[in-house]
mmCIF file of C-alpha atoms and ligand atoms in Angstrom:
data_model
loop_
_atom_site.group_PDB
_atom_site.id
_atom_site.type_symbol
_atom_site.label_atom_id
_atom_site.label_comp_id
_atom_site.label_asym_id
_atom_site.label_seq_id
_atom_site.Cartn_x
_atom_site.Cartn_y
_atom_site.Cartn_z
ATOM 1 C CA UNK A 14 45.369 23.046 -11.296
ATOM 2 C CA UNK A 15 45.236 25.519 -8.430
ATOM 3 C CA UNK A 16 43.303 23.363 -5.941
ATOM 4 C CA UNK A 17 44.134 20.039 -4.317
ATOM 5 C CA UNK A 18 42.644 16.880 -5.743
ATOM 6 C CA UNK A 19 40.099 15.130 -3.459
ATOM 7 C CA UNK A 20 42.471 12.408 -2.227
ATOM 8 C CA UNK A 21 45.243 14.912 -1.415
ATOM 9 C CA UNK A 22 42.805 16.743 0.794
ATOM 10 C CA UNK A 23 42.511 13.829 3.182
ATOM 11 C CA UNK A 24 46.216 13.168 3.658
ATOM 12 C CA UNK A 25 47.630 14.472 6.963
ATOM 13 C CA UNK A 26 49.801 17.550 6.331
ATOM 14 C CA UNK A 27 52.596 16.229 8.557
ATOM 15 C CA UNK A 28 53.937 12.726 9.110
ATOM 16 C CA UNK A 29 52.401 11.502 12.339
ATOM 17 C CA UNK A 30 49.499 14.004 12.363
ATOM 18 C CA UNK A 31 46.006 12.498 12.664
ATOM 19 C CA UNK A 32 43.968 11.701 9.556
ATOM 20 C CA UNK A 33 41.699 14.639 8.577
ATOM 21 C CA UNK A 34 37.994 14.040 9.264
ATOM 22 C CA UNK A 35 35.712 13.239 6.331
ATOM 23 C CA UNK A 36 32.577 14.270 8.229
ATOM 24 C CA UNK A 37 32.123 16.848 10.978
ATOM 25 C CA UNK A 38 31.168 15.343 14.337
ATOM 26 C CA UNK A 39 27.415 15.849 14.887
ATOM 27 C CA UNK A 40 27.232 18.337 17.756
ATOM 28 C CA UNK A 41 24.803 20.773 19.239
ATOM 29 C CA UNK A 42 26.537 24.174 19.192
ATOM 30 C CA UNK A 43 23.760 26.645 19.953
ATOM 31 C CA UNK A 44 25.920 28.997 21.975
ATOM 32 C CA UNK A 45 29.673 29.513 22.074
ATOM 33 C CA UNK A 46 30.202 30.986 25.505
ATOM 34 C CA UNK A 47 33.198 33.324 25.759
ATOM 35 C CA UNK A 48 35.461 33.119 28.815
ATOM 36 C CA UNK A 49 38.341 35.584 29.218
ATOM 37 C CA UNK A 50 41.224 33.188 29.841
ATOM 38 C CA UNK A 51 43.149 35.608 32.104
ATOM 39 C CA UNK A 52 40.272 36.411 34.467
ATOM 40 C CA UNK A 53 40.748 34.109 37.457
ATOM 41 C CA UNK A 54 37.262 34.741 38.868
ATOM 42 C CA UNK A 55 35.425 34.054 35.604
ATOM 43 C CA UNK A 56 37.713 31.131 34.781
ATOM 44 C CA UNK A 57 37.012 29.487 38.141
ATOM 45 C CA UNK A 58 33.339 29.210 37.105
ATOM 46 C CA UNK A 59 34.261 27.071 34.080
ATOM 47 C CA UNK A 60 32.862 23.776 35.505
ATOM 48 C CA UNK A 61 29.583 25.465 36.448
ATOM 49 C CA UNK A 62 29.261 27.196 33.056
ATOM 50 C CA UNK A 63 30.330 24.099 31.111
ATOM 51 C CA UNK A 64 27.272 22.289 32.479
ATOM 52 C CA UNK A 65 24.967 25.022 31.142
ATOM 53 C CA UNK A 66 26.223 25.601 27.595
ATOM 54 C CA UNK A 67 27.043 23.653 24.429
ATOM 55 C CA UNK A 68 30.486 25.194 23.895
ATOM 56 C CA UNK A 69 32.947 27.073 26.135
ATOM 57 C CA UNK A 70 35.524 29.235 24.382
ATOM 58 C CA UNK A 71 38.716 30.448 26.033
ATOM 59 C CA UNK A 72 39.234 33.869 24.505
ATOM 60 C CA UNK A 73 42.810 34.990 23.885
ATOM 61 C CA UNK A 74 42.114 37.718 21.299
ATOM 62 C CA UNK A 75 40.218 41.023 21.423
ATOM 63 C CA UNK A 76 38.935 42.034 24.880
ATOM 64 C CA UNK A 77 42.097 40.557 26.428
ATOM 65 C CA UNK A 78 44.537 43.399 27.231
ATOM 66 C CA UNK A 79 47.981 43.168 25.625
ATOM 67 C CA UNK A 80 49.644 42.739 29.026
ATOM 68 C CA UNK A 81 47.362 39.814 29.929
ATOM 69 C CA UNK A 82 47.793 37.767 26.727
ATOM 70 C CA UNK A 83 50.246 35.280 28.224
ATOM 71 C CA UNK A 84 48.125 34.869 31.338
ATOM 72 C CA UNK A 85 45.050 34.255 29.145
ATOM 73 C CA UNK A 86 46.938 31.528 27.257
ATOM 74 C CA UNK A 87 47.940 29.849 30.527
ATOM 75 C CA UNK A 88 44.328 30.131 31.696
ATOM 76 C CA UNK A 89 43.115 28.447 28.499
ATOM 77 C CA UNK A 90 45.492 25.524 29.108
ATOM 78 C CA UNK A 91 44.299 25.254 32.689
ATOM 79 C CA UNK A 92 40.665 25.192 31.517
ATOM 80 C CA UNK A 93 41.365 21.994 29.557
ATOM 81 C CA UNK A 94 41.865 20.105 32.839
ATOM 82 C CA UNK A 95 39.131 21.819 34.881
ATOM 83 C CA UNK A 96 36.328 19.652 33.445
ATOM 84 C CA UNK A 97 35.981 16.170 31.975
ATOM 85 C CA UNK A 98 34.897 17.696 28.661
ATOM 86 C CA UNK A 99 34.401 14.435 26.806
ATOM 87 C CA UNK A 100 32.241 12.963 29.559
ATOM 88 C CA UNK A 101 30.179 16.126 29.889
ATOM 89 C CA UNK A 102 29.796 16.430 26.113
ATOM 90 C CA UNK A 103 30.468 20.178 26.132
ATOM 91 C CA UNK A 104 32.767 21.504 23.406
ATOM 92 C CA UNK A 105 35.996 23.316 24.332
ATOM 93 C CA UNK A 106 37.241 25.911 21.847
ATOM 94 C CA UNK A 107 39.757 28.733 21.965
ATOM 95 C CA UNK A 108 39.964 31.980 19.996
ATOM 96 C CA UNK A 109 43.636 32.659 19.312
ATOM 97 C CA UNK A 110 45.130 35.994 18.281
ATOM 98 C CA UNK A 111 45.303 36.838 14.564
ATOM 99 C CA UNK A 112 48.027 35.453 12.301
ATOM 100 C CA UNK A 113 49.782 38.818 12.025
ATOM 101 C CA UNK A 114 49.955 39.367 15.805
ATOM 102 C CA UNK A 115 52.990 38.744 18.026
ATOM 103 C CA UNK A 116 50.991 36.099 19.947
ATOM 104 C CA UNK A 117 49.575 33.771 17.274
ATOM 105 C CA UNK A 118 52.525 31.381 17.002
ATOM 106 C CA UNK A 119 52.832 30.810 20.760
ATOM 107 C CA UNK A 120 49.032 30.673 21.220
ATOM 108 C CA UNK A 121 48.718 27.823 18.733
ATOM 109 C CA UNK A 122 51.948 26.073 19.750
ATOM 110 C CA UNK A 123 51.053 25.984 23.436
ATOM 111 C CA UNK A 124 47.387 25.101 23.013
ATOM 112 C CA UNK A 125 48.104 22.231 20.623
ATOM 113 C CA UNK A 126 51.129 20.792 22.421
ATOM 114 C CA UNK A 127 49.790 21.196 25.987
ATOM 115 C CA UNK A 128 46.042 20.654 25.547
ATOM 116 C CA UNK A 129 45.587 19.487 21.955
ATOM 117 C CA UNK A 130 43.799 16.274 22.894
ATOM 118 C CA UNK A 131 41.136 18.249 24.745
ATOM 119 C CA UNK A 132 40.540 21.320 22.550
ATOM 120 C CA UNK A 133 38.015 20.626 19.791
ATOM 121 C CA UNK A 134 38.232 23.825 17.770
ATOM 122 C CA UNK A 135 40.586 26.761 17.253
ATOM 123 C CA UNK A 136 38.743 29.918 16.238
ATOM 124 C CA UNK A 137 40.843 32.001 13.842
ATOM 125 C CA UNK A 138 39.979 35.713 13.781
ATOM 126 C CA UNK A 139 40.271 38.229 10.931
ATOM 127 C CA UNK A 140 40.751 35.552 8.277
ATOM 128 C CA UNK A 141 41.404 37.294 4.962
ATOM 129 C CA UNK A 142 41.568 34.395 2.531
ATOM 130 C CA UNK A 143 42.274 30.669 2.089
ATOM 131 C CA UNK A 144 46.015 31.294 2.494
ATOM 132 C CA UNK A 145 45.478 32.034 6.201
ATOM 133 C CA UNK A 146 43.774 28.669 6.647
ATOM 134 C CA UNK A 147 46.494 26.852 4.657
ATOM 135 C CA UNK A 148 49.218 28.307 6.884
ATOM 136 C CA UNK A 149 47.416 27.467 10.124
ATOM 137 C CA UNK A 150 46.518 24.003 8.760
ATOM 138 C CA UNK A 151 50.162 23.126 8.082
ATOM 139 C CA UNK A 152 51.357 24.553 11.393
ATOM 140 C CA UNK A 153 48.737 22.704 13.437
ATOM 141 C CA UNK A 154 49.517 19.425 11.623
ATOM 142 C CA UNK A 155 53.203 19.784 12.541
ATOM 143 C CA UNK A 156 52.299 20.488 16.153
ATOM 144 C CA UNK A 157 49.786 17.632 16.299
ATOM 145 C CA UNK A 158 52.483 15.264 15.031
ATOM 146 C CA UNK A 159 54.969 16.556 17.588
ATOM 147 C CA UNK A 160 52.512 16.228 20.463
ATOM 148 C CA UNK A 161 51.028 12.890 19.379
ATOM 149 C CA UNK A 162 47.502 14.259 19.037
ATOM 150 C CA UNK A 163 45.105 11.485 18.068
ATOM 151 C CA UNK A 164 42.207 13.362 16.426
ATOM 152 C CA UNK A 165 42.452 16.524 14.369
ATOM 153 C CA UNK A 166 41.706 19.910 15.908
ATOM 154 C CA UNK A 167 39.146 21.759 13.786
ATOM 155 C CA UNK A 168 39.107 25.399 12.635
ATOM 156 C CA UNK A 169 36.401 28.014 12.907
ATOM 157 C CA UNK A 170 37.040 31.265 11.005
ATOM 158 C CA UNK A 171 35.567 34.648 11.863
ATOM 159 C CA UNK A 172 34.311 36.688 8.930
ATOM 160 C CA UNK A 173 35.380 40.154 9.867
ATOM 161 C CA UNK A 174 37.031 41.831 6.885
ATOM 162 C CA UNK A 175 35.577 42.891 3.536
ATOM 163 C CA UNK A 176 38.095 40.659 1.777
ATOM 164 C CA UNK A 177 37.172 37.731 4.007
ATOM 165 C CA UNK A 178 33.534 38.187 2.983
ATOM 166 C CA UNK A 179 34.522 38.438 -0.702
ATOM 167 C CA UNK A 180 36.492 35.165 -0.391
ATOM 168 C CA UNK A 181 34.256 33.336 2.088
ATOM 169 C CA UNK A 182 33.597 30.404 -0.270
ATOM 170 C CA UNK A 183 37.335 29.777 -0.642
ATOM 171 C CA UNK A 184 37.893 30.108 3.108
ATOM 172 C CA UNK A 185 35.190 27.511 3.803
ATOM 173 C CA UNK A 186 36.725 25.109 1.278
ATOM 174 C CA UNK A 187 40.362 25.643 2.323
ATOM 175 C CA UNK A 188 40.764 22.590 4.585
ATOM 176 C CA UNK A 189 38.906 19.552 5.943
ATOM 177 C CA UNK A 190 39.615 21.122 9.355
ATOM 178 C CA UNK A 191 37.006 23.810 8.671
ATOM 179 C CA UNK A 192 34.130 23.344 11.119
ATOM 180 C CA UNK A 193 32.317 26.644 10.614
ATOM 181 C CA UNK A 194 32.310 30.404 10.229
ATOM 182 C CA UNK A 195 31.023 33.176 12.496
ATOM 183 C CA UNK A 196 30.014 36.649 11.447
ATOM 184 C CA UNK A 197 32.081 39.227 13.370
ATOM 185 C CA UNK A 198 30.058 42.432 13.027
ATOM 186 C CA UNK A 199 32.364 44.718 15.038
ATOM 187 C CA UNK A 200 35.610 44.147 13.160
ATOM 188 C CA UNK A 201 33.716 43.822 9.893
ATOM 189 C CA UNK A 202 32.016 47.201 10.429
ATOM 190 C CA UNK A 203 35.390 48.821 11.146
ATOM 191 C CA UNK A 204 37.104 47.186 8.181
ATOM 192 C CA UNK A 205 34.331 48.230 5.814
ATOM 193 C CA UNK A 206 34.164 51.772 7.281
ATOM 194 C CA UNK A 207 30.506 51.238 8.197
ATOM 195 C CA UNK A 208 29.654 54.283 10.328
ATOM 196 C CA UNK A 209 28.475 52.489 13.453
ATOM 197 C CA UNK A 210 29.865 51.843 16.920
ATOM 198 C CA UNK A 211 27.408 48.989 17.587
ATOM 199 C CA UNK A 212 28.309 45.296 17.797
ATOM 200 C CA UNK A 213 25.627 43.640 15.650
ATOM 201 C CA UNK A 214 21.913 44.321 15.475
ATOM 202 C CA UNK A 215 20.031 47.000 13.580
ATOM 203 C CA UNK A 216 20.720 50.714 13.349
ATOM 204 C CA UNK A 217 18.196 53.576 13.299
ATOM 205 C CA UNK A 218 19.927 55.033 10.251
ATOM 206 C CA UNK A 219 19.462 51.875 8.175
ATOM 207 C CA UNK A 220 15.782 51.625 7.253
ATOM 208 C CA UNK A 221 13.154 51.918 4.557
ATOM 209 C CA UNK A 222 10.571 54.702 4.534
ATOM 210 C CA UNK A 223 7.167 54.700 2.877
ATOM 211 C CA UNK A 224 6.116 57.309 0.304
ATOM 212 C CA UNK A 225 4.677 60.598 1.649
ATOM 213 C CA UNK A 226 1.143 60.222 3.068
ATOM 214 C CA UNK A 227 -1.351 63.096 3.607
ATOM 215 C CA UNK A 228 -2.153 63.878 7.226
ATOM 216 C CA UNK A 229 0.288 61.650 9.072
ATOM 217 C CA UNK A 230 3.966 60.905 9.539
ATOM 218 C CA UNK A 231 5.519 58.535 7.052
ATOM 219 C CA UNK A 232 6.044 55.039 8.453
ATOM 220 C CA UNK A 233 9.521 53.593 8.420
ATOM 221 C CA UNK A 234 11.132 50.387 9.661
ATOM 222 C CA UNK A 235 14.709 49.463 10.452
ATOM 223 C CA UNK A 236 16.296 46.891 8.144
ATOM 224 C CA UNK A 237 18.960 44.353 8.969
ATOM 225 C CA UNK A 238 22.375 45.648 7.826
ATOM 226 C CA UNK A 239 23.834 42.112 8.271
ATOM 227 C CA UNK A 240 21.388 40.332 6.005
ATOM 228 C CA UNK A 241 23.594 40.313 2.902
ATOM 229 C CA UNK A 242 26.680 39.079 4.752
ATOM 230 C CA UNK A 243 24.763 36.433 6.678
ATOM 231 C CA UNK A 244 23.137 35.078 3.504
ATOM 232 C CA UNK A 245 26.458 34.945 1.656
ATOM 233 C CA UNK A 246 28.106 33.236 4.629
ATOM 234 C CA UNK A 247 25.332 30.627 5.006
ATOM 235 C CA UNK A 248 25.513 29.635 1.324
ATOM 236 C CA UNK A 249 29.306 29.410 1.416
ATOM 237 C CA UNK A 250 29.140 27.176 4.511
ATOM 238 C CA UNK A 251 26.466 24.931 3.018
ATOM 239 C CA UNK A 252 28.533 24.581 -0.170
ATOM 240 C CA UNK A 253 31.411 23.172 1.887
ATOM 241 C CA UNK A 254 29.303 21.200 4.375
ATOM 242 C CA UNK A 255 30.343 23.317 7.359
ATOM 243 C CA UNK A 256 28.298 25.294 9.910
ATOM 244 C CA UNK A 257 27.397 29.007 9.875
ATOM 245 C CA UNK A 258 27.089 30.993 13.129
ATOM 246 C CA UNK A 259 26.116 34.517 14.082
ATOM 247 C CA UNK A 260 28.843 36.066 16.286
ATOM 248 C CA UNK A 261 28.581 38.607 19.126
ATOM 249 C CA UNK A 262 25.733 40.900 20.129
ATOM 250 C CA UNK A 263 27.333 43.726 22.074
ATOM 251 C CA UNK A 264 24.426 45.443 23.850
ATOM 252 C CA UNK A 265 24.260 43.092 26.831
ATOM 253 C CA UNK A 266 21.339 45.002 28.413
ATOM 254 C CA UNK A 267 19.128 44.833 25.290
ATOM 255 C CA UNK A 268 17.956 41.241 25.517
ATOM 256 C CA UNK A 269 15.068 41.781 23.081
ATOM 257 C CA UNK A 270 17.374 43.053 20.327
ATOM 258 C CA UNK A 271 19.831 40.225 21.004
ATOM 259 C CA UNK A 272 16.993 37.714 20.712
ATOM 260 C CA UNK A 273 15.856 39.237 17.415
ATOM 261 C CA UNK A 274 19.370 39.109 15.948
ATOM 262 C CA UNK A 275 19.725 35.457 17.022
ATOM 263 C CA UNK A 276 16.265 34.623 15.590
ATOM 264 C CA UNK A 277 17.157 36.126 12.219
ATOM 265 C CA UNK A 278 20.338 34.052 12.177
ATOM 266 C CA UNK A 279 18.493 30.869 13.216
ATOM 267 C CA UNK A 280 15.857 31.289 10.535
ATOM 268 C CA UNK A 281 18.518 31.969 7.883
ATOM 269 C CA UNK A 282 20.298 28.678 8.681
ATOM 270 C CA UNK A 283 22.773 29.416 11.469
ATOM 271 C CA UNK A 284 23.540 26.719 14.052
ATOM 272 C CA UNK A 285 24.262 29.096 16.934
ATOM 273 C CA UNK A 286 25.688 32.397 18.150
ATOM 274 C CA UNK A 287 28.198 33.644 20.694
ATOM 275 C CA UNK A 288 27.206 34.406 24.280
ATOM 276 C CA UNK A 289 29.314 37.166 25.806
ATOM 277 C CA UNK A 290 27.398 37.313 29.062
ATOM 278 C CA UNK A 291 25.466 34.690 31.049
ATOM 279 C CA UNK A 292 22.254 36.614 30.216
ATOM 280 C CA UNK A 293 22.633 35.695 26.541
ATOM 281 C CA UNK A 294 22.944 31.935 27.163
ATOM 282 C CA UNK A 295 19.250 31.268 27.716
ATOM 283 C CA UNK A 296 18.355 33.392 24.696
ATOM 284 C CA UNK A 297 20.609 31.317 22.456
ATOM 285 C CA UNK A 298 19.363 28.065 23.985
ATOM 286 C CA UNK A 299 15.750 29.054 23.333
ATOM 287 C CA UNK A 300 16.269 30.540 19.882
ATOM 288 C CA UNK A 301 18.537 27.838 18.422
ATOM 289 C CA UNK A 302 16.300 24.975 19.629
ATOM 290 C CA UNK A 303 13.218 24.439 17.443
ATOM 291 C CA UNK A 304 9.826 25.450 18.876
ATOM 292 C CA UNK A 305 7.720 22.543 20.172
ATOM 293 C CA UNK A 306 4.770 23.350 17.866
ATOM 294 C CA UNK A 307 7.087 23.412 14.829
ATOM 295 C CA UNK A 308 8.598 20.052 15.853
ATOM 296 C CA UNK A 309 5.177 18.447 16.286
ATOM 297 C CA UNK A 310 4.009 19.745 12.910
ATOM 298 C CA UNK A 311 7.225 18.491 11.291
ATOM 299 C CA UNK A 312 6.733 15.048 12.858
ATOM 300 C CA UNK A 313 3.249 14.929 11.294
ATOM 301 C CA UNK A 314 4.764 15.686 7.874
ATOM 302 C CA UNK A 315 7.332 12.882 8.248
ATOM 303 C CA UNK A 316 4.594 10.489 9.370
ATOM 304 C CA UNK A 317 2.293 11.413 6.501
ATOM 305 C CA UNK A 318 5.016 10.716 3.916
ATOM 306 C CA UNK A 319 7.054 7.779 5.294
ATOM 307 C CA UNK A 320 9.329 7.478 2.235
ATOM 308 C CA UNK A 321 9.655 11.234 1.736
ATOM 309 C CA UNK A 322 7.876 11.323 -1.620
ATOM 310 C CA UNK A 323 4.436 12.239 -2.936
ATOM 311 C CA UNK A 324 2.001 14.789 -1.630
ATOM 312 C CA UNK A 325 -0.095 15.262 1.528
ATOM 313 C CA UNK A 326 -2.376 17.957 2.950
ATOM 314 C CA UNK A 327 -1.890 18.811 6.640
ATOM 315 C CA UNK A 328 -4.045 21.541 8.220
ATOM 316 C CA UNK A 329 -4.706 22.909 4.733
ATOM 317 C CA UNK A 330 -1.009 23.150 3.900
ATOM 318 C CA UNK A 331 0.462 21.354 0.902
ATOM 319 C CA UNK A 332 3.325 18.949 1.692
ATOM 320 C CA UNK A 333 5.680 17.284 -0.778
ATOM 321 C CA UNK A 334 9.250 15.993 -1.040
ATOM 322 C CA UNK A 335 10.664 19.474 -0.374
ATOM 323 C CA UNK A 336 8.585 20.171 2.740
ATOM 324 C CA UNK A 337 9.510 16.664 3.942
ATOM 325 C CA UNK A 338 13.161 17.801 3.791
ATOM 326 C CA UNK A 339 12.298 21.032 5.625
ATOM 327 C CA UNK A 340 10.551 18.982 8.316
ATOM 328 C CA UNK A 341 13.572 16.673 8.572
ATOM 329 C CA UNK A 342 15.881 19.635 9.293
ATOM 330 C CA UNK A 343 13.656 20.591 12.240
ATOM 331 C CA UNK A 344 13.229 17.034 13.554
ATOM 332 C CA UNK A 345 16.948 16.201 13.270
ATOM 333 C CA UNK A 346 17.801 19.304 15.310
ATOM 334 C CA UNK A 347 15.012 18.541 17.800
ATOM 335 C CA UNK A 348 16.452 15.045 18.316
ATOM 336 C CA UNK A 349 19.864 16.507 19.130
ATOM 337 C CA UNK A 350 18.281 18.938 21.599
ATOM 338 C CA UNK A 351 16.125 16.161 23.106
ATOM 339 C CA UNK A 352 19.163 13.904 23.595
ATOM 340 C CA UNK A 353 20.715 16.605 25.765
ATOM 341 C CA UNK A 354 17.659 17.993 27.525
ATOM 342 C CA UNK A 355 14.951 15.661 28.934
ATOM 343 C CA UNK A 356 12.514 18.567 29.425
ATOM 344 C CA UNK A 357 12.756 19.543 25.775
ATOM 345 C CA UNK A 358 12.385 15.868 24.797
ATOM 346 C CA UNK A 359 9.079 15.849 26.665
ATOM 347 C CA UNK A 360 7.951 19.130 25.077
ATOM 348 C CA UNK A 361 8.766 17.745 21.618
ATOM 349 C CA UNK A 362 7.100 14.383 22.308
ATOM 350 C CA UNK A 363 10.359 12.612 21.415
HETATM 351 C C1 GLV B 5 33.973 39.763 16.721
HETATM 352 O O1 GLV B 5 35.085 39.390 16.944
HETATM 353 C C2 GLV B 5 33.669 40.975 16.042
HETATM 354 O O2 GLV B 5 34.629 41.657 15.650
HETATM 355 O O3 GLV B 5 32.481 41.278 15.897
HETATM 356 MG MG1 MG B 6 36.520 40.696 16.065
#
């Protein structure tokens, strides 16, 4: 047998570490807002930003210069005490450096032992396979035991190597700590030798073109080069009961293209995306919250079929057990949004 048996999975990996969770906490995570831990000015806005977003992430990895890594780590620890995170209900995550870097061990050791009761999730970059998760899982359990942490810190892996994509199902299933996966289009493009310098989105070179037509130019349309990876990632996450996310959109000035990328991810099943700039927060909030008209229509479906079985016609559209489940996905998400945002609750009629 090469996998753990179900009961083994839910034993703490170190004596004194907290019991692994059987269910993920139900949380709205529409945007994971990146804060460079070493940047004093940006870090000082943490309380203000924490009130606006679902998740704040202290970034220690890429985009943090090598000579600021230790400062970024100290900044991340400081951020844990800058806000009453539990009271506010905003998630606090950190992205640590990769397992093969000189910083990983100290990143994880310091975060868990100095702020482990506040940090909800550790984002692990460049995960190649389940062995990376197993190593981090054991290490974090030892540190949790040492620091007396009372509830387990969860893991979020970034899918940013070809091998990681090939093994995404095993990564998702590697530990009960797994909370979700994000698509990392920049590192993934580099690792796959995709010939692009963009961070997410479409590319004018990747399109379909119609057959030749007399008297006019042939029409063509860009396609989504991330569609395959996103679909594979969503199914792997669903299989393990964890959450899929789209990652970064690098062209900060192109809000329309960012919105389109987020919409594609939302429609395909993703729970949220990263915001790298305050301008992307509202886009994520709008896109990853269901539209009011869709919520109202879904509520009518649930009302028409109170026990979720049978058939009903609403506005000429056939409804049955399956559409009832589709409607429930929308309404469940709308309820989470409504609980956080009274204006949206009004718009939804909830
Ligand atoms: C994110 O980390 C990416 O590489 O796209
Ligand atoms: Mg990356």
